[in-house]
């Protein structure tokens, strides 16, 4: 069992902060597609814009039952066009 697995207790609610390009008006739709594909009905809430207006954040909480699901979801979410970072 890895250190990561020992520190997380499943099921776990994981809070994502998703940093996206503000200029991409379809990024939220693509994020929601990933959520739905992975069985999550939660809707991201809009967060703050960067000072120069280049980036916008969205927040969403996802429940995971195991580490593999968490990794697969995080990889899929970070691969969404327009997503720059996940926190």
mmCIF file of C-alpha atoms in Angstrom:
data_model
loop_
_atom_site.group_PDB
_atom_site.id
_atom_site.type_symbol
_atom_site.label_atom_id
_atom_site.label_comp_id
_atom_site.label_asym_id
_atom_site.label_seq_id
_atom_site.Cartn_x
_atom_site.Cartn_y
_atom_site.Cartn_z
ATOM 1 C CA UNK A 1 0.000 0.000 0.000
ATOM 2 C CA UNK A 2 1.431 3.382 -1.018
ATOM 3 C CA UNK A 3 1.825 6.381 1.277
ATOM 4 C CA UNK A 4 -0.934 8.123 -0.663
ATOM 5 C CA UNK A 5 -3.378 5.268 -0.016
ATOM 6 C CA UNK A 6 -2.511 5.183 3.682
ATOM 7 C CA UNK A 7 -3.299 8.894 4.100
ATOM 8 C CA UNK A 8 -6.678 8.867 2.324
ATOM 9 C CA UNK A 9 -9.676 7.176 3.824
ATOM 10 C CA UNK A 10 -12.227 6.061 1.239
ATOM 11 C CA UNK A 11 -14.852 7.006 0.408
ATOM 12 C CA UNK A 12 -13.524 10.556 0.313
ATOM 13 C CA UNK A 13 -15.029 13.862 -0.814
ATOM 14 C CA UNK A 14 -12.381 15.658 -2.846
ATOM 15 C CA UNK A 15 -12.604 19.407 -3.499
ATOM 16 C CA UNK A 16 -11.212 20.453 -6.853
ATOM 17 C CA UNK A 17 -10.281 23.957 -7.870
ATOM 18 C CA UNK A 18 -10.072 23.986 -11.661
ATOM 19 C CA UNK A 19 -8.152 26.824 -13.293
ATOM 20 C CA UNK A 20 -9.228 27.474 -16.883
ATOM 21 C CA UNK A 21 -8.717 29.929 -19.675
ATOM 22 C CA UNK A 22 -11.326 32.675 -19.340
ATOM 23 C CA UNK A 23 -11.452 33.127 -23.130
ATOM 24 C CA UNK A 24 -12.694 29.542 -23.687
ATOM 25 C CA UNK A 25 -16.477 29.780 -23.409
ATOM 26 C CA UNK A 26 -16.954 25.998 -23.830
ATOM 27 C CA UNK A 27 -14.570 24.814 -21.107
ATOM 28 C CA UNK A 28 -17.309 24.559 -18.475
ATOM 29 C CA UNK A 29 -19.375 22.359 -20.812
ATOM 30 C CA UNK A 30 -16.382 20.062 -21.318
ATOM 31 C CA UNK A 31 -15.752 19.888 -17.557
ATOM 32 C CA UNK A 32 -19.395 18.936 -16.950
ATOM 33 C CA UNK A 33 -19.112 16.224 -19.645
ATOM 34 C CA UNK A 34 -16.183 14.674 -17.753
ATOM 35 C CA UNK A 35 -18.107 14.863 -14.484
ATOM 36 C CA UNK A 36 -21.150 13.154 -16.002
ATOM 37 C CA UNK A 37 -19.035 10.515 -17.750
ATOM 38 C CA UNK A 38 -17.550 9.602 -14.365
ATOM 39 C CA UNK A 39 -20.961 9.454 -12.690
ATOM 40 C CA UNK A 40 -20.829 12.773 -10.856
ATOM 41 C CA UNK A 41 -23.958 14.939 -10.926
ATOM 42 C CA UNK A 42 -22.364 17.875 -9.100
ATOM 43 C CA UNK A 43 -22.179 21.161 -10.978
ATOM 44 C CA UNK A 44 -19.042 23.279 -10.750
ATOM 45 C CA UNK A 45 -19.456 26.677 -9.142
ATOM 46 C CA UNK A 46 -17.788 29.683 -10.655
ATOM 47 C CA UNK A 47 -14.903 31.166 -8.739
ATOM 48 C CA UNK A 48 -12.712 34.165 -9.202
ATOM 49 C CA UNK A 49 -11.046 35.567 -12.315
ATOM 50 C CA UNK A 50 -7.354 36.290 -12.422
ATOM 51 C CA UNK A 51 -6.265 39.899 -12.033
ATOM 52 C CA UNK A 52 -5.685 40.314 -15.779
ATOM 53 C CA UNK A 53 -8.797 38.319 -16.701
ATOM 54 C CA UNK A 54 -6.847 35.513 -18.376
ATOM 55 C CA UNK A 55 -8.030 32.709 -16.090
ATOM 56 C CA UNK A 56 -11.194 31.720 -14.226
ATOM 57 C CA UNK A 57 -11.603 29.144 -11.497
ATOM 58 C CA UNK A 58 -14.370 26.617 -10.960
ATOM 59 C CA UNK A 59 -14.879 24.538 -7.833
ATOM 60 C CA UNK A 60 -16.481 21.130 -7.570
ATOM 61 C CA UNK A 61 -16.570 18.356 -4.976
ATOM 62 C CA UNK A 62 -16.397 14.742 -6.132
ATOM 63 C CA UNK A 63 -16.776 11.608 -3.995
ATOM 64 C CA UNK A 64 -14.363 8.768 -4.700
ATOM 65 C CA UNK A 65 -14.534 5.191 -3.481
ATOM 66 C CA UNK A 66 -10.956 4.270 -4.377
ATOM 67 C CA UNK A 67 -7.646 5.739 -5.455
ATOM 68 C CA UNK A 68 -7.811 4.423 -9.028
ATOM 69 C CA UNK A 69 -11.110 6.228 -9.643
ATOM 70 C CA UNK A 70 -9.636 9.404 -8.218
ATOM 71 C CA UNK A 71 -6.560 9.181 -10.439
ATOM 72 C CA UNK A 72 -8.585 8.375 -13.565
ATOM 73 C CA UNK A 73 -10.933 11.280 -12.944
ATOM 74 C CA UNK A 74 -8.095 13.724 -12.207
ATOM 75 C CA UNK A 75 -6.292 12.687 -15.390
ATOM 76 C CA UNK A 76 -9.456 13.101 -17.469
ATOM 77 C CA UNK A 77 -10.209 16.481 -15.939
ATOM 78 C CA UNK A 78 -6.688 17.808 -16.433
ATOM 79 C CA UNK A 79 -6.821 16.704 -20.098
ATOM 80 C CA UNK A 80 -9.880 18.884 -20.828
ATOM 81 C CA UNK A 81 -9.106 21.512 -23.446
ATOM 82 C CA UNK A 82 -8.888 24.902 -21.732
ATOM 83 C CA UNK A 83 -8.044 23.496 -18.262
ATOM 84 C CA UNK A 84 -4.630 24.728 -17.165
ATOM 85 C CA UNK A 85 -4.292 23.478 -13.564
ATOM 86 C CA UNK A 86 -6.062 21.404 -10.940
ATOM 87 C CA UNK A 87 -5.690 22.136 -7.247
#
